[in-house]
Each structure stands twice: as C-alpha cells, then as structure tokens.
C-alpha cells in the first residue's frame, strides 16, 4: 500500500477520474507501437531492447495516481504486473548469457500479459458493479461484450 496513493473518495467522479488516468497508460501498454505487447514480444532476447524501460515508466506512472479505496486491489495487481514485466524484459536481454533464466522470464512475460487482460475484465466488472459508465474505448469494448472476457489459462 505504501506504493499507492489511496483515497477514501469512492464517488462516481473520483472513480471516473481514476479510470481516465489509467486508461491511457493501459492502452499504450497493450496497443501502441512504442510499448505494445506485440512489439515487446518481438523484441524478446534482443540485447538492445529497451522495453524494460517502458514498463518501468508505466509502473512509476501507476504509483502516483490517486486510487479510490474500492479499486485498491486491482491497482495493486496492475502495479505488480508492470513491475514484473519490466524485470522480465530486463532479464531477457541476456538470453545468450543465461538462457535458463531468460526462459523463465519469458514465461513470466506471458503470464503478465495474460494478467493484464484479466485485469481489464475485472476493471470492467467493477465499474459496472459501481454503475460507472466509462468513456474509455477498451472498457466500452469489454462492457459491450457483456463485461466478460473468457478466462485465459
């Protein structure tokens, strides 16, 4: 909890402000050409890859956002997931030096990406349960699909 700025305000306005703050960060992490999942996966094992820096910056960006207390657990999971992505991509830069450790890191990256998709689903469900309508395209897409993404195994 010390890595997060938890606020007691769980009003619709506070939650909308929070969701707006994180939506750009998450969209960038999933789809952008700078830090997108597909771009990051293509860079696995590349010594010059700087994707770990992107995920470190995302981690730091998430730490400074004010989080309504009802969103604390989801936010904590998001912070930990981005920290794990940063660390895993850093380790994978040394594929040739330590292939076993890099292989483990690759598994961690895959699990982290799946965790991010599950977090989007949970975020959509929590917003819906709090009767929060969202302007975010990702959450609208999930809500239009019934607020459900199939569980990823």
Tab-separated table of N, CA and C in Angstrom:
chain	number	residue	atom	x	y	z
A	1	UNK	N	0.806	-1.202	0.000
A	1	UNK	CA	0.000	0.000	0.000
A	1	UNK	C	0.846	1.262	0.000
A	2	UNK	N	2.074	1.180	0.486
A	2	UNK	CA	2.924	2.371	0.522
A	2	UNK	C	3.330	2.818	-0.875
A	3	UNK	N	3.193	1.946	-1.879
A	3	UNK	CA	3.493	2.314	-3.256
A	3	UNK	C	2.307	2.931	-3.974
A	4	UNK	N	1.195	3.113	-3.260
A	4	UNK	CA	-0.008	3.645	-3.886
A	4	UNK	C	-0.535	4.830	-3.092
A	5	UNK	N	-1.236	5.720	-3.799
A	5	UNK	CA	-1.896	6.856	-3.166
A	5	UNK	C	-3.379	6.536	-3.059
A	6	UNK	N	-3.760	5.917	-1.951
A	6	UNK	CA	-5.137	5.504	-1.735
A	6	UNK	C	-5.932	6.679	-1.175
A	7	UNK	N	-7.111	6.909	-1.767
A	7	UNK	CA	-8.001	7.959	-1.264
A	7	UNK	C	-9.304	7.304	-0.805
A	8	UNK	N	-9.982	7.946	0.127
A	8	UNK	CA	-11.237	7.414	0.656
A	8	UNK	C	-12.430	7.753	-0.224
A	9	UNK	N	-12.248	8.602	-1.203
A	9	UNK	CA	-13.332	9.033	-2.079
A	9	UNK	C	-13.628	7.956	-3.124
A	10	UNK	N	-14.784	7.315	-3.008
A	10	UNK	CA	-15.219	6.302	-3.969
A	10	UNK	C	-16.414	6.777	-4.788
A	11	UNK	N	-16.553	8.093	-4.874
A	11	UNK	CA	-17.666	8.656	-5.638
A	11	UNK	C	-17.495	8.351	-7.127
A	12	UNK	N	-18.576	8.520	-7.856
A	12	UNK	CA	-18.536	8.293	-9.294
A	12	UNK	C	-17.490	9.192	-9.956
A	13	UNK	N	-17.409	10.429	-9.521
A	13	UNK	CA	-16.441	11.358	-10.096
A	13	UNK	C	-15.001	10.908	-9.834
A	14	UNK	N	-14.737	10.464	-8.610
A	14	UNK	CA	-13.382	10.016	-8.262
A	14	UNK	C	-12.999	8.775	-9.066
A	15	UNK	N	-13.926	7.843	-9.222
A	15	UNK	CA	-13.643	6.624	-9.975
A	15	UNK	C	-13.438	6.948	-11.452
A	16	UNK	N	-14.277	7.827	-11.995
A	16	UNK	CA	-14.111	8.218	-13.405
A	16	UNK	C	-12.757	8.891	-13.630
A	17	UNK	N	-12.370	9.739	-12.698
A	17	UNK	CA	-11.063	10.402	-12.806
A	17	UNK	C	-9.942	9.364	-12.774
A	18	UNK	N	-10.066	8.405	-11.897
A	18	UNK	CA	-9.075	7.332	-11.788
A	18	UNK	C	-9.011	6.526	-13.088
A	19	UNK	N	-10.170	6.117	-13.593
A	19	UNK	CA	-10.202	5.314	-14.813
A	19	UNK	C	-9.629	6.082	-16.000
A	20	UNK	N	-9.925	7.356	-16.048
A	20	UNK	CA	-9.375	8.178	-17.140
A	20	UNK	C	-7.855	8.264	-17.026
A	21	UNK	N	-7.362	8.361	-15.806
A	21	UNK	CA	-5.918	8.449	-15.582
A	21	UNK	C	-5.182	7.192	-16.021
A	22	UNK	N	-5.794	6.046	-15.741
A	22	UNK	CA	-5.091	4.807	-16.074
A	22	UNK	C	-5.348	4.324	-17.498
A	23	UNK	N	-6.428	4.779	-18.117
A	23	UNK	CA	-6.791	4.228	-19.426
A	23	UNK	C	-5.713	4.461	-20.475
A	24	UNK	N	-5.151	5.663	-20.497
A	24	UNK	CA	-4.104	5.931	-21.472
A	24	UNK	C	-2.887	5.035	-21.238
A	25	UNK	N	-2.512	4.871	-19.994
A	25	UNK	CA	-1.355	4.043	-19.655
A	25	UNK	C	-1.575	2.604	-20.098
A	26	UNK	N	-2.751	2.060	-19.811
A	26	UNK	CA	-3.037	0.672	-20.159
A	26	UNK	C	-3.150	0.500	-21.673
A	27	UNK	N	-3.842	1.415	-22.338
A	27	UNK	CA	-3.957	1.321	-23.798
A	27	UNK	C	-2.585	1.359	-24.453
A	28	UNK	N	-1.747	2.228	-23.976
A	28	UNK	CA	-0.389	2.320	-24.517
A	28	UNK	C	0.349	0.999	-24.334
A	29	UNK	N	0.186	0.396	-23.165
A	29	UNK	CA	0.856	-0.862	-22.879
A	29	UNK	C	0.365	-2.017	-23.720
A	30	UNK	N	-0.881	-1.950	-24.132
A	30	UNK	CA	-1.435	-3.053	-24.905
A	30	UNK	C	-1.281	-2.883	-26.408
A	31	UNK	N	-1.422	-1.648	-26.892
A	31	UNK	CA	-1.570	-1.485	-28.331
A	31	UNK	C	-0.565	-0.582	-29.037
A	32	UNK	N	0.171	0.243	-28.329
A	32	UNK	CA	0.999	1.225	-29.028
A	32	UNK	C	2.199	0.595	-29.718
A	33	UNK	N	2.728	1.327	-30.681
A	33	UNK	CA	3.933	0.850	-31.362
A	33	UNK	C	5.161	1.043	-30.478
A	34	UNK	N	5.040	1.875	-29.456
A	34	UNK	CA	6.165	2.117	-28.559
A	34	UNK	C	6.308	1.009	-27.526
A	35	UNK	N	5.206	0.626	-26.907
A	35	UNK	CA	5.292	-0.339	-25.823
A	35	UNK	C	4.319	-1.474	-25.936
A	36	UNK	N	3.730	-1.636	-27.079
A	36	UNK	CA	2.694	-2.642	-27.230
A	36	UNK	C	3.179	-4.049	-27.016
A	37	UNK	N	2.248	-4.888	-26.654
A	37	UNK	CA	2.561	-6.285	-26.380
A	37	UNK	C	3.246	-6.938	-27.563
A	38	UNK	N	2.689	-6.787	-28.751
A	38	UNK	CA	3.277	-7.453	-29.914
A	38	UNK	C	4.680	-6.935	-30.189
A	39	UNK	N	4.888	-5.643	-30.047
A	39	UNK	CA	6.226	-5.085	-30.251
A	39	UNK	C	7.196	-5.632	-29.213
A	40	UNK	N	6.740	-5.699	-27.968
A	40	UNK	CA	7.595	-6.204	-26.898
A	40	UNK	C	7.954	-7.659	-27.084
A	41	UNK	N	7.004	-8.466	-27.508
A	41	UNK	CA	7.268	-9.884	-27.723
A	41	UNK	C	8.269	-10.061	-28.857
A	42	UNK	N	8.168	-9.223	-29.886
A	42	UNK	CA	9.118	-9.307	-30.995
A	42	UNK	C	10.537	-8.939	-30.560
A	43	UNK	N	10.665	-8.180	-29.481
A	43	UNK	CA	11.978	-7.734	-29.024
A	43	UNK	C	12.612	-8.685	-28.014
A	44	UNK	N	11.913	-9.751	-27.674
A	44	UNK	CA	12.421	-10.676	-26.664
A	44	UNK	C	13.791	-11.203	-27.065
A	45	UNK	N	14.715	-11.105	-26.142
A	45	UNK	CA	16.055	-11.612	-26.369
A	45	UNK	C	16.958	-10.658	-27.127
A	46	UNK	N	16.436	-9.521	-27.544
A	46	UNK	CA	17.250	-8.549	-28.260
A	46	UNK	C	18.035	-7.729	-27.245
A	47	UNK	N	19.375	-7.786	-27.300
A	47	UNK	CA	20.173	-7.072	-26.298
A	47	UNK	C	19.904	-5.570	-26.256
A	48	UNK	N	19.533	-4.969	-27.382
A	48	UNK	CA	19.299	-3.528	-27.404
A	48	UNK	C	17.876	-3.155	-26.997
A	49	UNK	N	17.065	-4.132	-26.707
A	49	UNK	CA	15.677	-3.863	-26.350
A	49	UNK	C	15.601	-2.957	-25.119
A	50	UNK	N	14.756	-1.947	-25.216
A	50	UNK	CA	14.556	-1.036	-24.085
A	50	UNK	C	13.132	-1.154	-23.540
A	51	UNK	N	12.455	-2.248	-23.847
A	51	UNK	CA	11.084	-2.408	-23.390
A	51	UNK	C	10.984	-2.436	-21.875
A	52	UNK	N	12.039	-2.907	-21.220
A	52	UNK	CA	12.001	-2.888	-19.759
A	52	UNK	C	11.831	-1.460	-19.240
A	53	UNK	N	12.413	-0.483	-19.940
A	53	UNK	CA	12.277	0.907	-19.518
A	53	UNK	C	10.840	1.395	-19.674
A	54	UNK	N	10.193	0.974	-20.745
A	54	UNK	CA	8.789	1.352	-20.942
A	54	UNK	C	7.945	0.844	-19.770
A	55	UNK	N	8.119	-0.417	-19.407
A	55	UNK	CA	7.308	-0.991	-18.338
A	55	UNK	C	7.693	-0.431	-16.974
A	56	UNK	N	8.951	-0.075	-16.782
A	56	UNK	CA	9.355	0.600	-15.539
A	56	UNK	C	8.660	1.960	-15.444
A	57	UNK	N	8.638	2.696	-16.554
A	57	UNK	CA	7.973	4.003	-16.555
A	57	UNK	C	6.477	3.856	-16.282
A	58	UNK	N	5.865	2.820	-16.843
A	58	UNK	CA	4.451	2.575	-16.598
A	58	UNK	C	4.218	2.287	-15.118
A	59	UNK	N	5.064	1.457	-14.552
A	59	UNK	CA	4.998	1.145	-13.121
A	59	UNK	C	5.040	2.432	-12.296
A	60	UNK	N	6.005	3.305	-12.602
A	60	UNK	CA	6.148	4.558	-11.850
A	60	UNK	C	4.950	5.478	-12.074
A	61	UNK	N	4.404	5.490	-13.287
A	61	UNK	CA	3.220	6.308	-13.571
A	61	UNK	C	2.021	5.835	-12.760
A	62	UNK	N	1.862	4.540	-12.633
A	62	UNK	CA	0.730	3.998	-11.879
A	62	UNK	C	0.858	4.276	-10.381
A	63	UNK	N	2.067	4.379	-9.905
A	63	UNK	CA	2.289	4.603	-8.470
A	63	UNK	C	1.821	5.980	-8.015
A	64	UNK	N	1.792	6.967	-8.902
A	64	UNK	CA	1.477	8.336	-8.485
A	64	UNK	C	0.010	8.718	-8.678
A	65	UNK	N	-0.781	7.812	-9.240
A	65	UNK	CA	-2.192	8.082	-9.463
A	65	UNK	C	-2.967	7.891	-8.159
A	66	UNK	N	-3.916	8.796	-7.912
A	66	UNK	CA	-4.784	8.636	-6.747
A	66	UNK	C	-5.781	7.520	-7.031
A	67	UNK	N	-5.865	6.565	-6.107
A	67	UNK	CA	-6.673	5.367	-6.294
A	67	UNK	C	-7.816	5.337	-5.275
A	68	UNK	N	-9.072	5.335	-5.762
A	68	UNK	CA	-10.182	5.155	-4.816
A	68	UNK	C	-10.015	3.829	-4.084
A	69	UNK	N	-10.324	3.812	-2.818
A	69	UNK	CA	-10.055	2.629	-1.996
A	69	UNK	C	-10.736	1.367	-2.522
A	70	UNK	N	-11.879	1.504	-3.185
A	70	UNK	CA	-12.555	0.318	-3.716
A	70	UNK	C	-11.818	-0.283	-4.917
A	71	UNK	N	-10.826	0.426	-5.447
A	71	UNK	CA	-10.047	-0.044	-6.597
A	71	UNK	C	-8.627	-0.448	-6.203
A	72	UNK	N	-8.364	-0.423	-4.909
A	72	UNK	CA	-7.008	-0.665	-4.409
A	72	UNK	C	-6.429	-2.006	-4.845
A	73	UNK	N	-7.182	-3.077	-4.718
A	73	UNK	CA	-6.647	-4.413	-5.035
A	73	UNK	C	-6.323	-4.548	-6.520
A	74	UNK	N	-7.207	-4.065	-7.376
A	74	UNK	CA	-6.926	-4.121	-8.816
A	74	UNK	C	-5.691	-3.283	-9.155
A	75	UNK	N	-5.603	-2.127	-8.544
A	75	UNK	CA	-4.463	-1.253	-8.818
A	75	UNK	C	-3.157	-1.895	-8.346
A	76	UNK	N	-3.196	-2.505	-7.177
A	76	UNK	CA	-2.007	-3.190	-6.662
A	76	UNK	C	-1.554	-4.273	-7.642
A	77	UNK	N	-2.499	-5.036	-8.157
A	77	UNK	CA	-2.162	-6.088	-9.114
A	77	UNK	C	-1.570	-5.490	-10.380
A	78	UNK	N	-2.111	-4.378	-10.846
A	78	UNK	CA	-1.573	-3.723	-12.043
A	78	UNK	C	-0.135	-3.255	-11.810
A	79	UNK	N	0.119	-2.645	-10.669
A	79	UNK	CA	1.472	-2.179	-10.355
A	79	UNK	C	2.449	-3.351	-10.339
A	80	UNK	N	2.066	-4.416	-9.659
A	80	UNK	CA	2.944	-5.588	-9.580
A	80	UNK	C	3.170	-6.220	-10.958
A	81	UNK	N	2.145	-6.225	-11.778
A	81	UNK	CA	2.268	-6.812	-13.114
A	81	UNK	C	3.236	-6.018	-13.970
A	82	UNK	N	3.147	-4.699	-13.930
A	82	UNK	CA	4.072	-3.890	-14.720
A	82	UNK	C	5.497	-3.969	-14.178
A	83	UNK	N	5.652	-4.089	-12.862
A	83	UNK	CA	6.991	-4.282	-12.295
A	83	UNK	C	7.575	-5.605	-12.766
A	84	UNK	N	6.743	-6.643	-12.794
A	84	UNK	CA	7.197	-7.952	-13.253
A	84	UNK	C	7.569	-7.913	-14.736
A	85	UNK	N	6.787	-7.203	-15.551
A	85	UNK	CA	7.121	-7.068	-16.967
A	85	UNK	C	8.464	-6.369	-17.149
A	86	UNK	N	8.679	-5.298	-16.411
A	86	UNK	CA	9.946	-4.567	-16.519
A	86	UNK	C	11.119	-5.477	-16.168
A	87	UNK	N	11.003	-6.189	-15.075
A	87	UNK	CA	12.079	-7.073	-14.641
A	87	UNK	C	12.306	-8.211	-15.635
A	88	UNK	N	11.227	-8.795	-16.123
A	88	UNK	CA	11.352	-9.921	-17.053
A	88	UNK	C	11.999	-9.497	-18.366
A	89	UNK	N	11.585	-8.340	-18.899
A	89	UNK	CA	12.201	-7.870	-20.144
A	89	UNK	C	13.677	-7.538	-19.943
A	90	UNK	N	14.015	-7.044	-18.762
A	90	UNK	CA	15.422	-6.751	-18.464
A	90	UNK	C	16.232	-8.047	-18.466
A	91	UNK	N	15.702	-9.077	-17.857
A	91	UNK	CA	16.389	-10.374	-17.784
A	91	UNK	C	16.536	-10.985	-19.170
A	92	UNK	N	15.504	-10.837	-19.998
A	92	UNK	CA	15.543	-11.461	-21.325
A	92	UNK	C	16.553	-10.820	-22.266
A	93	UNK	N	17.047	-9.645	-21.917
A	93	UNK	CA	18.088	-9.018	-22.733
A	93	UNK	C	19.371	-9.856	-22.711
A	94	UNK	N	19.495	-10.726	-21.720
A	94	UNK	CA	20.691	-11.554	-21.560
A	94	UNK	C	20.418	-12.997	-21.955
A	95	UNK	N	19.653	-13.177	-23.000
A	95	UNK	CA	19.265	-14.506	-23.451
A	95	UNK	C	20.466	-15.408	-23.682
A	96	UNK	N	21.482	-14.898	-24.354
A	96	UNK	CA	22.643	-15.728	-24.675
A	96	UNK	C	23.495	-16.038	-23.457
A	97	UNK	N	23.546	-15.124	-22.489
A	97	UNK	CA	24.367	-15.322	-21.303
A	97	UNK	C	23.732	-16.298	-20.307
A	98	UNK	N	22.428	-16.254	-20.188
A	98	UNK	CA	21.734	-17.099	-19.214
A	98	UNK	C	20.390	-17.548	-19.800
A	99	UNK	N	20.428	-18.535	-20.706
A	99	UNK	CA	19.197	-18.941	-21.391
A	99	UNK	C	18.125	-19.510	-20.457
A	100	UNK	N	18.514	-20.166	-19.382
A	100	UNK	CA	17.515	-20.719	-18.459
A	100	UNK	C	16.748	-19.604	-17.753
A	101	UNK	N	17.484	-18.624	-17.277
A	101	UNK	CA	16.844	-17.501	-16.596
A	101	UNK	C	15.978	-16.712	-17.581
A	102	UNK	N	16.461	-16.530	-18.805
A	102	UNK	CA	15.692	-15.824	-19.824
A	102	UNK	C	14.426	-16.592	-20.182
A	103	UNK	N	14.519	-17.912	-20.202
A	103	UNK	CA	13.348	-18.740	-20.486
A	103	UNK	C	12.297	-18.574	-19.396
A	104	UNK	N	12.742	-18.562	-18.148
A	104	UNK	CA	11.822	-18.326	-17.038
A	104	UNK	C	11.189	-16.943	-17.167
A	105	UNK	N	11.993	-15.950	-17.528
A	105	UNK	CA	11.485	-14.586	-17.690
A	105	UNK	C	10.447	-14.516	-18.808
A	106	UNK	N	10.671	-15.262	-19.888
A	106	UNK	CA	9.704	-15.307	-20.983
A	106	UNK	C	8.362	-15.837	-20.487
A	107	UNK	N	8.404	-16.883	-19.675
A	107	UNK	CA	7.160	-17.400	-19.088
A	107	UNK	C	6.478	-16.345	-18.223
A	108	UNK	N	7.279	-15.586	-17.485
A	108	UNK	CA	6.733	-14.521	-16.652
A	108	UNK	C	6.077	-13.433	-17.499
A	109	UNK	N	6.687	-13.112	-18.640
A	109	UNK	CA	6.110	-12.111	-19.533
A	109	UNK	C	4.759	-12.589	-20.043
A	110	UNK	N	4.702	-13.832	-20.463
A	110	UNK	CA	3.436	-14.375	-20.957
A	110	UNK	C	2.363	-14.328	-19.872
A	111	UNK	N	2.715	-14.725	-18.669
A	111	UNK	CA	1.757	-14.683	-17.559
A	111	UNK	C	1.327	-13.249	-17.245
A	112	UNK	N	2.267	-12.321	-17.327
A	112	UNK	CA	1.947	-10.917	-17.049
A	112	UNK	C	0.990	-10.347	-18.076
A	113	UNK	N	1.209	-10.657	-19.347
A	113	UNK	CA	0.303	-10.171	-20.386
A	113	UNK	C	-1.100	-10.744	-20.200
A	114	UNK	N	-1.180	-12.000	-19.833
A	114	UNK	CA	-2.482	-12.602	-19.560
A	114	UNK	C	-3.136	-11.947	-18.349
A	115	UNK	N	-2.321	-11.637	-17.344
A	115	UNK	CA	-2.829	-10.951	-16.153
A	115	UNK	C	-3.398	-9.585	-16.526
A	116	UNK	N	-2.734	-8.872	-17.436
A	116	UNK	CA	-3.247	-7.565	-17.858
A	116	UNK	C	-4.610	-7.696	-18.531
A	117	UNK	N	-4.775	-8.703	-19.350
A	117	UNK	CA	-6.073	-8.916	-19.993
A	117	UNK	C	-7.144	-9.245	-18.959
A	118	UNK	N	-6.792	-10.059	-17.983
A	118	UNK	CA	-7.737	-10.373	-16.905
A	118	UNK	C	-8.063	-9.135	-16.071
A	119	UNK	N	-7.070	-8.260	-15.872
A	119	UNK	CA	-7.309	-7.024	-15.132
A	119	UNK	C	-8.309	-6.131	-15.858
A	120	UNK	N	-8.220	-6.088	-17.180
A	120	UNK	CA	-9.195	-5.308	-17.948
A	120	UNK	C	-10.605	-5.843	-17.717
A	121	UNK	N	-10.731	-7.144	-17.701
A	121	UNK	CA	-12.029	-7.761	-17.448
A	121	UNK	C	-12.528	-7.411	-16.049
A	122	UNK	N	-11.683	-7.520	-15.065
A	122	UNK	CA	-12.065	-7.211	-13.688
A	122	UNK	C	-12.410	-5.726	-13.536
A	123	UNK	N	-11.667	-4.885	-14.223
A	123	UNK	CA	-11.929	-3.451	-14.180
A	123	UNK	C	-13.308	-3.147	-14.743
A	124	UNK	N	-13.620	-3.763	-15.860
A	124	UNK	CA	-14.934	-3.572	-16.467
A	124	UNK	C	-16.050	-4.025	-15.524
A	125	UNK	N	-15.866	-5.185	-14.905
A	125	UNK	CA	-16.890	-5.699	-13.984
A	125	UNK	C	-17.057	-4.795	-12.771
A	126	UNK	N	-15.944	-4.315	-12.217
A	126	UNK	CA	-16.045	-3.450	-11.038
A	126	UNK	C	-16.721	-2.134	-11.406
A	127	UNK	N	-16.363	-1.559	-12.541
A	127	UNK	CA	-17.017	-0.322	-12.976
A	127	UNK	C	-18.516	-0.546	-13.144
A	128	UNK	N	-18.879	-1.649	-13.763
A	128	UNK	CA	-20.298	-1.966	-13.974
A	128	UNK	C	-21.008	-2.161	-12.641
A	129	UNK	N	-20.371	-2.848	-11.686
A	129	UNK	CA	-20.994	-3.088	-10.380
A	129	UNK	C	-21.191	-1.788	-9.602
A	130	UNK	N	-20.372	-0.774	-9.896
A	130	UNK	CA	-20.497	0.521	-9.232
A	130	UNK	C	-21.321	1.510	-10.066
A	131	UNK	N	-21.942	0.975	-11.141
A	131	UNK	CA	-22.740	1.805	-12.053
A	131	UNK	C	-21.952	2.980	-12.613
A	132	UNK	N	-20.698	2.709	-12.950
A	132	UNK	CA	-19.830	3.729	-13.530
A	132	UNK	C	-19.781	3.502	-15.037
A	133	UNK	N	-20.265	4.482	-15.774
A	133	UNK	CA	-20.124	4.369	-17.215
A	133	UNK	C	-18.745	4.915	-17.570
A	134	UNK	N	-18.160	4.341	-18.582
A	134	UNK	CA	-16.809	4.740	-18.943
A	134	UNK	C	-16.785	5.324	-20.345
A	135	UNK	N	-15.853	6.204	-20.560
A	135	UNK	CA	-15.634	6.765	-21.887
A	135	UNK	C	-14.442	6.097	-22.552
A	136	UNK	N	-13.849	5.154	-21.857
A	136	UNK	CA	-12.641	4.511	-22.354
A	136	UNK	C	-12.997	3.428	-23.368
A	137	UNK	N	-12.354	3.453	-24.500
A	137	UNK	CA	-12.704	2.531	-25.576
A	137	UNK	C	-12.497	1.072	-25.187
A	138	UNK	N	-11.469	0.765	-24.445
A	138	UNK	CA	-11.225	-0.624	-24.055
A	138	UNK	C	-12.336	-1.108	-23.134
A	139	UNK	N	-12.660	-0.322	-22.135
A	139	UNK	CA	-13.710	-0.745	-21.210
A	139	UNK	C	-15.066	-0.782	-21.897
A	140	UNK	N	-15.325	0.153	-22.804
A	140	UNK	CA	-16.581	0.106	-23.560
A	140	UNK	C	-16.654	-1.167	-24.382
A	141	UNK	N	-15.536	-1.546	-24.998
A	141	UNK	CA	-15.499	-2.767	-25.789
A	141	UNK	C	-15.802	-3.979	-24.919
A	142	UNK	N	-15.203	-4.035	-23.749
A	142	UNK	CA	-15.433	-5.159	-22.837
A	142	UNK	C	-16.880	-5.158	-22.350
A	143	UNK	N	-17.393	-3.972	-21.980
A	143	UNK	CA	-18.769	-3.902	-21.499
A	143	UNK	C	-19.765	-4.257	-22.595
A	144	UNK	N	-19.470	-3.860	-23.835
A	144	UNK	CA	-20.384	-4.196	-24.928
A	144	UNK	C	-20.390	-5.695	-25.206
A	145	UNK	N	-19.328	-6.382	-24.791
A	145	UNK	CA	-19.276	-7.833	-24.942
A	145	UNK	C	-19.864	-8.514	-23.707
A	146	UNK	N	-20.623	-7.746	-22.938
A	146	UNK	CA	-21.256	-8.317	-21.746
A	146	UNK	C	-20.365	-8.195	-20.526
A	147	UNK	N	-19.298	-7.392	-20.613
A	147	UNK	CA	-18.401	-7.216	-19.468
A	147	UNK	C	-17.585	-8.432	-19.178
A	148	UNK	N	-17.382	-9.264	-20.187
A	148	UNK	CA	-16.713	-10.519	-19.918
A	148	UNK	C	-15.714	-10.856	-21.009
A	149	UNK	N	-14.524	-11.149	-20.600
A	149	UNK	CA	-13.534	-11.751	-21.469
A	149	UNK	C	-13.380	-13.183	-20.979
A	150	UNK	N	-13.308	-14.152	-21.856
A	150	UNK	CA	-13.153	-15.517	-21.362
A	150	UNK	C	-11.887	-15.640	-20.531
A	151	UNK	N	-11.922	-16.437	-19.472
A	151	UNK	CA	-10.717	-16.614	-18.664
A	151	UNK	C	-9.586	-17.163	-19.514
A	152	UNK	N	-8.405	-16.675	-19.250
A	152	UNK	CA	-7.233	-17.099	-20.003
A	152	UNK	C	-6.455	-18.065	-19.146
A	153	UNK	N	-6.089	-19.159	-19.732
A	153	UNK	CA	-5.359	-20.177	-18.970
A	153	UNK	C	-3.930	-20.252	-19.398
